[in-house]
Amino acid sequence: MSVRLEDYALIGDTETAALVSRWGSIDWLCLPRFDSAACFAALLGDESNGRWSIAPVGEGWSARRAYRADSLVLETEFSRGGDVVRVVDCMPVRRERPALVRRVEGVSGRVRMRSQLRPRYDYGRIVPWFRGHGRRLEAVAGPDQLTVDSDLELRVSQDDAAVAEFELGAGEAVDFALSWRTPREPAPRELDVDHLVRDTDQWWRDWVSRCRYRGNYRDAVVRSLITLKALTYAPTGGIVAAPTTSLPEWPGGVRNWDYRYCWLRDATFTLLALLDAGYEQEAVEWREWLLRAVAGRPEQMQIMYGIDGQRRLPELELGWLPGYAGSRPVRTGNAAAGQVQLDVYGELMDALHQARAHGIAPDEDAWQLQRQFMDFLEGHWRDPDNGMWEMRGPRRQFTHSKVMAWAAADRAVRAVTDFGLDGPADRWRRLRQDVFDDVCAHGFDPGRNTFVQHYGGSSLDAALLVVPDVGFLPASDERMRGTVAAVEKELATGPLVRRYSMDEHTEQVDNLPHGEGAFVACSFWLADNYILQGERDKGRALFERLLGLCNDVGLLSEEYAFDERRMLGNFPQALSHIPLVNTAFTLASAHGPAQRRAATGRQGTEEEA
């Protein structure tokens, strides 16, 4: 039976990350990078697919865990009667090689513990060859080589696991350290676990000390920012959507995708969250990743890229893995990289506009690149596309895509009028007006008083909750009030909002079977709408209910099944934590990210209305 996603915590070194269960098992880890093959893949199978468990022997133990304050050092305490033991887990921020360290500390009584390290390379498929003896073992296969050091003698079991059993009393400790290297690199020196834990704890505390948020939700905001930093690939500045692949959007379903890549759709939301929180350097690095990734011919811009900016992300199925909760197929790569989504042009133009507005020094070549994108968009904004939600059915005229084309034209005008850049502002104004008129004529259903998912359709789409955010229409406009009311009635369950209408016609649009949870980010967008409408208390109430969806260590997944009270989708999800940060800032000030972004396009909207 699969461990519930709520029972996992994240540790990472800003180049890759691991998931640690409440019961002391590391069930997911890709080395040396987020997009590398997993050496622990029990998350998508069972222990035979690789994991590292450290837990007390016997039954009747209870477990509670927490991160050290303002840190990504995880502490899990197991207790039974008067016997208590603590496991401390972290990944030191990368210096030479990736490493994972685990310290077991006796707290009270006397506890017998067992460590079982079972690496399985290539997503749980390849059993390595163990060599060495005593307190150091190496697990070797092909391009991968793990070295485990311990304070104890390690033995290799018949089922190819490195095993150690030991007892701890109060004040005693046992250390384990795991490091990765390529076969031709020299053997690593033995790691000082105590020093690495203290150093890692201090590194995260120092990073958090730069945070500018001073509102009522500091713990949730800081935990979300730490999570975003942990999902950042430090060598390039790219931020992955999640560290996992194929966690299902519904148990047993086929909506299982690889999220270990960087999406342009998250660009502006990410930039605003980092800038408002005081992380200008991270924002600059994210902008630079965007510019490097999209550089080239505008018609070749993708919706997503690899962490280095790579474009080829071939989608493969891993038939040997049974999948989380039996959800197949398990996939690596993502075919959506080859889709056409016109909204990404708006996201890119808006992100670069917000960077200028926040005083980030301009890139000399960025504006020329933007002008090329605008030349392309002028001739293609009427084209059908796959939409923000990466529909795998026929391309359509998705309303959200057109709204973001409007945003691209608006930000191009602003670049000329607000920043004095050279460009055909009058031509872009006409384009902005044409797109605005087209959306209002074809993307709005006057009989139901709501914007619809695509031209000629009747389905709703929660992506249209961002219409006020980008400044297309104010939240107080009756058309937006009608859209919000329709979303509340047809897409909402409790505090949660589904992405789009799902009925017997859904498969005609997305070419996938019906069934998924509510999308957490959409629920934060609804809260933003309430705030922008002037209903701050209503927005705050929804925001606080959404905070209640976080697990005990403050993490959110991509989706949530409200009736079953369980997380779904890839975990933890950047696009859930980003709007948490932004909505918290929006509640804390009359000039928060939602208000400022909406104000960016308000003048153009007023001209067109």
XYZ file of C-alpha atoms in Angstrom:
609
model
C 0.000 0.000 0.000
C 1.420 3.378 -1.029
C 2.399 5.877 1.656
C 0.071 8.888 1.615
C 1.715 11.966 0.138
C 0.901 13.850 3.342
C 3.337 11.557 5.116
C 6.346 12.702 3.105
C 8.777 15.527 3.828
C 11.327 17.101 1.487
C 15.067 17.450 1.890
C 17.354 18.811 -0.824
C 20.618 20.505 -1.768
C 19.358 22.966 -4.483
C 20.339 20.521 -7.224
C 18.211 17.499 -6.380
C 15.834 16.428 -3.614
C 14.606 13.409 -1.653
C 11.271 12.463 -0.090
C 11.408 11.071 3.457
C 8.366 9.264 4.859
C 7.029 9.758 8.368
C 8.404 6.291 9.205
C 12.005 7.077 8.332
C 12.140 5.722 4.787
C 13.679 7.686 1.917
C 11.481 6.521 -0.958
C 12.529 8.915 -3.734
C 15.900 10.327 -4.731
C 17.374 11.155 -8.143
C 21.136 11.601 -8.372
C 22.980 13.721 -9.210
C 20.194 16.060 -10.499
C 16.447 16.490 -10.330
C 16.075 14.965 -13.806
C 18.480 12.057 -13.262
C 17.235 8.498 -12.913
C 16.104 7.627 -9.392
C 18.222 5.391 -7.175
C 15.373 5.164 -4.638
C 12.028 4.691 -6.418
C 9.853 2.930 -3.827
C 7.525 5.942 -4.157
C 6.391 4.506 -7.505
C 6.590 0.863 -6.493
C 7.759 -0.836 -3.326
C 10.962 -1.430 -1.387
C 12.293 -3.682 -4.154
C 12.533 -0.537 -6.319
C 14.929 1.116 -3.873
C 14.701 2.933 -0.567
C 16.669 3.677 2.603
C 14.856 2.938 5.842
C 16.055 3.810 9.357
C 13.476 2.965 12.004
C 13.039 1.239 15.379
C 12.688 -2.536 15.458
C 9.306 -3.868 16.523
C 5.761 -2.537 16.631
C 3.857 0.034 18.635
C 5.995 3.046 17.773
C 4.535 6.470 17.118
C 6.278 9.091 14.972
C 6.219 12.872 14.867
C 8.475 15.109 12.829
C 9.309 18.727 12.130
C 11.867 20.818 10.349
C 14.286 22.758 12.471
C 13.094 26.361 12.508
C 13.824 28.225 9.238
C 15.719 25.223 7.914
C 15.492 22.176 5.650
C 16.935 19.875 8.306
C 14.287 17.286 9.178
C 13.926 15.686 12.609
C 11.729 12.618 13.180
C 11.134 11.294 16.691
C 9.963 7.738 17.313
C 8.523 6.995 20.754
C 7.092 4.011 22.607
C 6.504 4.391 26.285
C 9.634 5.961 27.756
C 11.820 5.001 24.793
C 12.498 7.859 22.365
C 14.917 8.080 19.437
C 15.439 10.860 16.889
C 16.498 10.593 13.214
C 17.976 13.760 11.693
C 18.006 13.955 7.871
C 19.438 16.558 5.498
C 21.257 17.058 2.211
C 24.165 19.496 2.581
C 23.973 22.318 0.061
C 26.113 21.125 -2.826
C 29.861 21.746 -2.764
C 31.712 18.925 -4.482
C 29.436 15.899 -4.746
C 25.811 15.247 -3.800
C 25.475 13.799 -0.312
C 22.746 12.740 2.079
C 23.449 12.422 5.796
C 21.412 10.740 8.530
C 22.117 10.950 12.262
C 20.331 8.711 14.797
C 20.218 10.145 18.345
C 19.091 8.420 21.504
C 16.762 10.683 23.516
C 15.538 8.470 26.369
C 15.361 4.799 27.304
C 17.071 2.301 25.039
C 15.985 1.614 21.448
C 17.007 -1.058 18.954
C 17.254 0.374 15.417
C 17.667 -1.064 11.930
C 19.071 0.672 8.840
C 18.332 -0.948 5.470
C 19.912 0.747 2.451
C 18.594 -0.730 -0.786
C 19.748 1.306 -3.832
C 18.222 0.375 -7.191
C 19.440 2.378 -10.168
C 17.515 3.444 -13.286
C 14.233 4.020 -11.433
C 14.322 0.825 -9.422
C 15.383 -1.501 -12.245
C 19.100 -2.217 -11.705
C 20.504 -4.017 -8.668
C 24.040 -2.715 -7.989
C 27.149 -4.645 -7.078
C 28.242 -4.029 -3.487
C 31.936 -3.921 -2.730
C 33.981 -2.987 0.301
C 33.527 -4.058 3.865
C 33.312 -2.811 7.411
C 32.102 0.749 7.813
C 32.288 1.676 4.108
C 30.414 0.054 1.243
C 30.117 1.044 -2.387
C 27.159 0.221 -4.629
C 28.263 0.209 -8.283
C 26.379 -0.207 -11.566
C 27.087 1.487 -14.895
C 27.504 5.259 -14.493
C 26.360 5.313 -10.855
C 28.362 4.743 -7.712
C 27.082 5.332 -4.192
C 29.358 5.263 -1.170
C 27.883 4.761 2.288
C 29.898 5.404 5.424
C 28.687 4.490 8.877
C 29.834 4.441 12.469
C 28.877 0.757 12.398
C 29.813 -2.427 10.569
C 27.616 -2.856 7.495
C 26.659 -6.197 6.017
C 25.140 -7.028 2.651
C 21.980 -9.126 2.960
C 20.858 -11.870 0.579
C 18.415 -9.456 -1.056
C 21.204 -6.954 -1.822
C 20.721 -4.374 0.899
C 23.323 -2.797 3.180
C 22.053 -3.530 6.690
C 23.033 -2.399 10.173
C 21.300 -3.102 13.504
C 22.229 -1.268 16.690
C 20.983 -0.047 20.055
C 21.015 3.517 21.340
C 20.656 4.950 24.799
C 20.100 8.564 25.813
C 22.889 10.832 24.581
C 24.313 8.283 22.125
C 24.416 8.831 18.349
C 25.177 6.891 15.163
C 25.950 8.606 11.849
C 25.414 7.543 8.243
C 26.567 9.401 5.129
C 25.713 8.618 1.512
C 27.529 10.247 -1.421
C 27.338 9.851 -5.210
C 30.115 9.926 -7.776
C 30.930 8.700 -11.242
C 33.011 5.518 -11.418
C 36.273 7.221 -12.424
C 36.188 9.886 -9.738
C 38.334 9.289 -6.655
C 36.708 7.818 -3.580
C 35.175 10.480 -1.334
C 36.668 11.387 1.980
C 34.689 10.358 5.031
C 32.063 13.003 5.831
C 31.730 14.676 9.225
C 27.983 14.248 9.712
C 27.712 16.378 12.844
C 29.465 19.278 11.115
C 27.388 18.888 7.930
C 24.096 18.916 9.822
C 25.050 22.078 11.723
C 26.402 23.717 8.556
C 23.273 22.872 6.561
C 21.025 24.180 9.320
C 22.957 27.454 9.434
C 22.985 27.829 5.632
C 19.183 27.728 5.494
C 18.801 30.033 8.501
C 21.080 32.571 6.825
C 19.076 32.320 3.616
C 15.760 32.777 5.421
C 17.102 35.837 7.269
C 16.821 37.777 3.992
C 13.043 37.273 3.852
C 11.087 40.557 3.938
C 7.679 39.126 4.814
C 6.417 40.434 8.163
C 2.739 39.427 8.062
C 0.615 37.018 10.070
C 1.500 33.942 8.043
C 5.258 33.936 8.399
C 5.690 30.219 9.059
C 3.713 29.206 5.962
C 5.402 31.817 3.769
C 8.917 30.907 4.936
C 8.280 27.191 4.485
C 7.001 27.844 0.957
C 10.026 29.975 0.113
C 12.393 27.309 1.462
C 10.566 24.771 -0.701
C 10.952 26.979 -3.796
C 14.647 27.409 -3.065
C 14.987 23.647 -2.654
C 13.331 23.189 -6.074
C 15.854 25.560 -7.693
C 18.625 24.030 -9.759
C 21.445 26.248 -8.499
C 23.830 25.922 -11.483
C 21.297 27.546 -13.859
C 18.626 29.257 -11.716
C 15.817 27.163 -13.202
C 13.026 26.086 -10.837
C 11.429 22.676 -11.339
C 7.668 22.320 -10.982
C 8.198 19.386 -8.596
C 10.981 16.912 -7.750
C 8.835 13.903 -8.717
C 7.309 12.185 -11.708
C 4.062 10.289 -12.248
C 2.334 10.950 -8.938
C -1.262 10.632 -10.143
C -3.877 13.349 -10.356
C -6.326 10.597 -9.378
C -5.418 7.243 -7.754
C -5.310 4.493 -10.333
C -5.620 6.974 -13.191
C -3.440 7.739 -16.210
C -2.886 11.478 -15.625
C 0.645 10.844 -14.409
C 3.243 13.303 -15.668
C 6.917 14.106 -15.157
C 7.224 17.522 -13.448
C 11.006 17.687 -13.004
C 11.239 20.505 -15.553
C 10.733 24.272 -15.722
C 7.467 25.743 -17.040
C 7.152 29.242 -18.518
C 3.557 29.433 -17.266
C 4.978 29.914 -13.748
C 7.345 32.703 -14.769
C 5.599 35.860 -13.516
C 4.139 34.269 -10.389
C 7.603 32.989 -9.455
C 9.329 36.293 -10.142
C 6.864 38.276 -8.032
C 7.091 35.832 -5.121
C 10.893 36.040 -5.068
C 11.046 39.817 -5.483
C 8.452 40.620 -2.836
C 10.134 38.266 -0.383
C 13.492 39.984 -0.865
C 15.284 37.408 -2.994
C 16.465 39.654 -5.825
C 19.431 37.447 -6.730
C 17.220 34.395 -7.143
C 14.832 36.502 -9.253
C 17.711 37.650 -11.464
C 18.899 34.067 -11.887
C 15.346 32.963 -12.790
C 15.065 35.769 -15.364
C 18.429 34.820 -16.846
C 17.327 31.188 -17.075
C 14.188 32.350 -18.912
C 16.187 34.380 -21.418
C 18.676 31.580 -22.091
C 15.959 28.961 -22.441
C 13.737 30.871 -24.890
C 16.540 32.392 -26.975
C 16.239 31.546 -30.647
C 13.492 31.721 -33.224
C 10.179 32.813 -31.663
C 8.165 30.116 -33.412
C 10.329 27.534 -31.621
C 9.593 28.764 -28.103
C 8.387 25.915 -25.895
C 6.063 25.876 -22.912
C 8.691 24.125 -20.781
C 12.381 23.294 -20.750
C 14.835 21.131 -18.874
C 16.773 22.506 -15.940
C 19.674 23.459 -18.227
C 17.266 24.891 -20.806
C 17.312 21.719 -22.914
C 14.384 21.356 -25.319
C 14.193 17.658 -26.087
C 12.257 15.958 -23.277
C 11.088 12.696 -24.885
C 8.258 11.007 -23.043
C 8.920 7.364 -22.123
C 6.981 4.797 -20.090
C 8.716 2.710 -17.410
C 6.835 -0.559 -17.593
C 8.640 -2.238 -14.688
C 7.205 0.186 -12.118
C 3.655 -0.473 -10.872
C 3.102 3.219 -10.131
C 1.957 5.091 -7.044
C -1.262 3.455 -5.777
C -1.246 1.335 -8.942
C -1.388 4.388 -11.206
C 0.074 3.584 -14.595
C 1.857 4.429 -16.745
C 4.928 5.765 -14.973
C 6.487 8.323 -17.292
C 9.754 10.174 -17.701
C 10.066 13.127 -20.032
C 7.042 15.154 -21.060
C 5.512 15.281 -24.539
C 3.812 18.566 -23.646
C 7.165 20.210 -24.437
C 6.168 19.944 -28.098
C 2.772 21.610 -27.691
C 1.786 25.075 -28.849
C 0.638 27.357 -26.031
C 0.234 31.007 -26.952
C -0.095 32.054 -23.321
C 3.655 31.563 -22.772
C 4.365 34.677 -24.866
C 2.282 36.690 -22.429
C 3.978 35.086 -19.448
C 7.416 35.901 -20.807
C 6.534 39.501 -21.700
C 4.917 40.051 -18.301
C 7.783 38.483 -16.354
C 10.354 40.695 -18.061
C 8.115 43.742 -17.551
C 7.785 43.000 -13.830
C 11.566 42.580 -13.590
C 12.060 46.063 -15.079
C 9.358 47.526 -12.848
C 11.146 46.135 -9.789
C 14.424 47.717 -10.811
C 16.289 44.623 -11.961
C 19.010 45.846 -14.299
C 17.870 45.180 -17.870
C 19.552 42.636 -20.066
C 20.861 44.431 -23.153
C 19.565 41.818 -25.572
C 16.265 41.004 -23.827
C 14.267 43.736 -25.517
C 15.367 42.669 -28.996
C 14.279 39.138 -28.153
C 10.927 40.445 -26.914
C 10.410 42.410 -30.124
C 10.956 39.236 -32.122
C 8.350 37.466 -30.020
C 5.890 40.295 -30.595
C 6.462 40.130 -34.357
C 5.584 36.434 -34.208
C 2.575 36.927 -31.954
C 1.091 39.611 -34.199
C 0.808 37.069 -36.985
C -0.219 34.065 -34.864
C -2.393 35.176 -31.962
C -5.505 33.945 -33.791
C -4.060 30.409 -34.104
C -5.606 27.585 -32.050
C -3.367 26.063 -29.389
C -3.274 23.433 -26.648
C -4.100 25.831 -23.811
C -2.541 26.364 -20.407
C -3.559 22.921 -19.151
C -1.668 21.138 -21.949
C -4.726 19.581 -23.549
C -3.873 16.490 -25.561
C -6.986 16.780 -27.706
C -7.406 18.949 -30.841
C -6.090 22.500 -30.678
C -8.741 25.094 -29.925
C -9.214 28.815 -29.434
C -8.627 28.824 -25.678
C -9.813 32.025 -24.027
C -6.995 32.145 -21.486
C -4.425 31.943 -24.291
C -5.992 34.989 -25.962
C -6.040 36.912 -22.670
C -2.324 36.279 -22.295
C -1.761 37.422 -25.902
C -3.453 40.645 -24.807
C -1.069 40.788 -21.834
C 1.914 40.406 -24.166
C 0.735 43.346 -26.302
C 0.010 45.444 -23.225
C 3.473 44.854 -21.731
C 5.040 45.686 -25.090
C 3.215 49.041 -25.043
C 4.301 49.603 -21.448
C 7.918 48.937 -22.358
C 7.772 51.916 -24.709
C 5.635 54.275 -22.615
C 7.009 53.439 -19.154
C 10.647 52.593 -19.882
C 11.386 54.477 -23.091
C 12.318 51.415 -25.118
C 12.116 51.620 -28.877
C 9.153 49.958 -30.560
C 5.935 50.444 -32.597
C 3.684 51.305 -29.636
C 0.751 52.413 -31.821
C 0.769 49.121 -33.710
C 0.887 47.177 -30.456
C -1.987 49.275 -29.095
C -4.093 48.243 -32.089
C -3.122 44.629 -31.497
C -4.062 44.939 -27.838
C -7.458 46.360 -28.826
C -8.057 43.656 -31.434
C -7.345 40.874 -28.954
C -9.487 42.508 -26.276
C -12.460 42.831 -28.635
C -12.020 39.272 -29.877
C -12.009 37.800 -26.375
C -15.042 39.772 -25.266
C -16.934 38.798 -28.430
C -16.057 35.091 -28.569
C -14.751 34.028 -25.146
C -17.639 35.370 -23.077
C -21.082 33.797 -22.713
C -23.504 36.701 -22.068
C -26.386 34.333 -21.315
C -24.475 32.777 -18.404
C -22.451 35.940 -17.685
C -19.140 34.091 -17.626
C -15.982 33.669 -19.640
C -15.709 30.156 -21.090
C -12.824 27.788 -21.641
C -12.660 28.104 -25.422
C -14.480 29.919 -28.181
C -17.790 28.287 -29.074
C -17.808 26.165 -25.927
C -19.679 26.242 -22.642
C -17.114 24.671 -20.283
C -15.578 26.723 -17.509
C -11.870 27.135 -16.874
C -10.299 28.265 -13.595
C -7.343 29.671 -15.558
C -9.655 32.613 -16.315
C -9.432 33.635 -12.662
C -6.157 35.340 -13.646
C -7.997 37.786 -15.978
C -7.949 40.535 -13.288
C -4.400 39.592 -12.237
C -2.987 40.525 -15.638
C -5.173 43.644 -15.875
C -7.391 42.512 -18.748
C -10.472 43.476 -16.728
C -10.801 44.702 -13.152
C -12.083 42.165 -10.645
C -15.063 44.441 -10.031
C -16.236 44.165 -13.660
C -19.575 42.376 -13.860
C -18.157 39.927 -16.382
C -15.502 38.889 -13.895
C -17.961 38.764 -11.023
C -20.072 36.474 -13.174
C -17.082 34.293 -13.966
C -16.161 34.005 -10.298
C -19.768 33.101 -9.434
C -19.810 30.425 -12.138
C -16.495 28.969 -10.890
C -17.847 28.910 -7.330
C -20.991 27.090 -8.472
C -19.562 24.606 -10.973
C -15.873 24.076 -10.198
C -15.579 24.548 -6.437
C -15.888 21.950 -3.683
C -15.397 23.451 -0.254
C -12.349 25.734 -0.484
C -10.982 23.968 -3.562
C -11.341 24.657 -7.271
C -10.980 22.193 -10.137
C -9.085 23.298 -13.231
C -11.931 22.990 -15.711
C -15.334 21.422 -16.281
C -15.283 17.644 -16.400
C -18.248 15.823 -17.902
C -19.032 13.364 -20.674
C -17.529 15.782 -23.202
C -14.220 16.313 -21.376
C -12.303 13.694 -23.323
C -13.082 15.551 -26.551
C -11.027 18.453 -25.195
C -8.145 16.853 -23.271
C -8.157 13.347 -24.825
C -7.904 11.809 -21.348
C -10.317 9.886 -19.141
C -12.385 11.858 -16.650
C -11.081 12.220 -13.111
C -8.670 14.380 -11.138
C -8.490 16.285 -7.879
C -8.922 20.008 -7.327
C -5.982 22.171 -8.393
C -4.487 23.956 -5.381
C -3.141 26.991 -7.295
C -6.592 27.754 -8.737
C -7.967 28.015 -5.214
C -5.399 30.684 -4.318
C -6.335 32.540 -7.522
C -9.941 32.594 -6.320
C -8.792 34.112 -3.023
C -6.926 36.791 -5.001
C -10.135 37.613 -6.871
C -12.002 38.138 -3.620
C -9.280 40.500 -2.404
C -9.221 42.426 -5.685
C -13.020 42.730 -5.506
C -12.634 44.411 -2.128
C -13.785 41.370 -0.141
C -10.575 41.057 1.835
C -12.138 39.138 4.739
C -13.584 36.574 2.337
C -10.205 36.227 0.632
C -8.469 35.828 3.982
C -10.932 33.167 5.115
C -10.354 31.141 1.945
C -6.581 31.594 2.236
C -6.591 30.282 5.805
C -8.642 27.249 4.785
C -6.101 26.530 2.073
C -3.273 26.759 4.608
C -5.075 23.962 6.429
C -4.355 21.680 3.478
C -0.601 21.789 4.144
C 0.766 18.653 5.732
C 2.349 18.666 9.174
C 5.638 20.027 7.786
C 4.005 22.736 5.660
C 4.108 21.151 2.198
C 1.487 21.179 -0.570
C 0.969 18.880 -3.527
C -0.348 19.813 -6.956
C -3.937 18.714 -6.318
C -6.203 17.694 -3.475
C -9.182 15.327 -3.162
C -11.424 17.198 -0.729
C -13.854 14.354 0.017
C -11.056 11.836 0.599
C -8.911 14.390 2.484
C -5.753 13.432 0.628
C -3.108 15.062 -1.542
C -2.757 14.144 -5.199
C -0.324 14.893 -8.005
C 3.381 15.648 -7.941
C 4.767 16.688 -4.575
C 5.724 19.170 -3.334
C 4.444 21.431 -6.092
C 6.026 24.822 -6.835
C 2.823 26.145 -8.414
C 0.988 25.521 -5.128
C 3.594 27.228 -2.946
C 4.146 30.225 -5.262
C 0.554 31.560 -5.032
C 0.572 30.875 -1.289
C 3.430 33.375 -0.987
C 1.826 35.867 -3.374
C -1.594 35.754 -1.713
C 0.006 36.224 1.711
C 1.729 39.374 0.428
C -1.499 40.534 -1.222
C -3.287 40.226 2.135
C -0.490 42.042 3.923
C -0.605 45.188 1.795
C -2.846 47.236 -0.467
C 0.020 47.097 -2.959
C 0.695 43.384 -3.007
C 1.632 41.342 -6.089
C -1.953 40.790 -7.249
C -2.794 44.490 -6.986
C 0.408 45.597 -8.709
C 0.148 43.107 -11.529
C -3.498 44.026 -12.092
C -2.630 47.727 -12.118
C -0.016 47.110 -14.805
C -2.670 46.560 -17.451
C -5.477 48.662 -16.010
C -4.786 51.733 -18.128
C -4.909 49.703 -21.328
C -8.130 48.019 -20.212
C -9.766 51.344 -19.447
C -8.793 52.604 -22.904
C -10.352 49.549 -24.548
C -13.471 49.273 -22.405
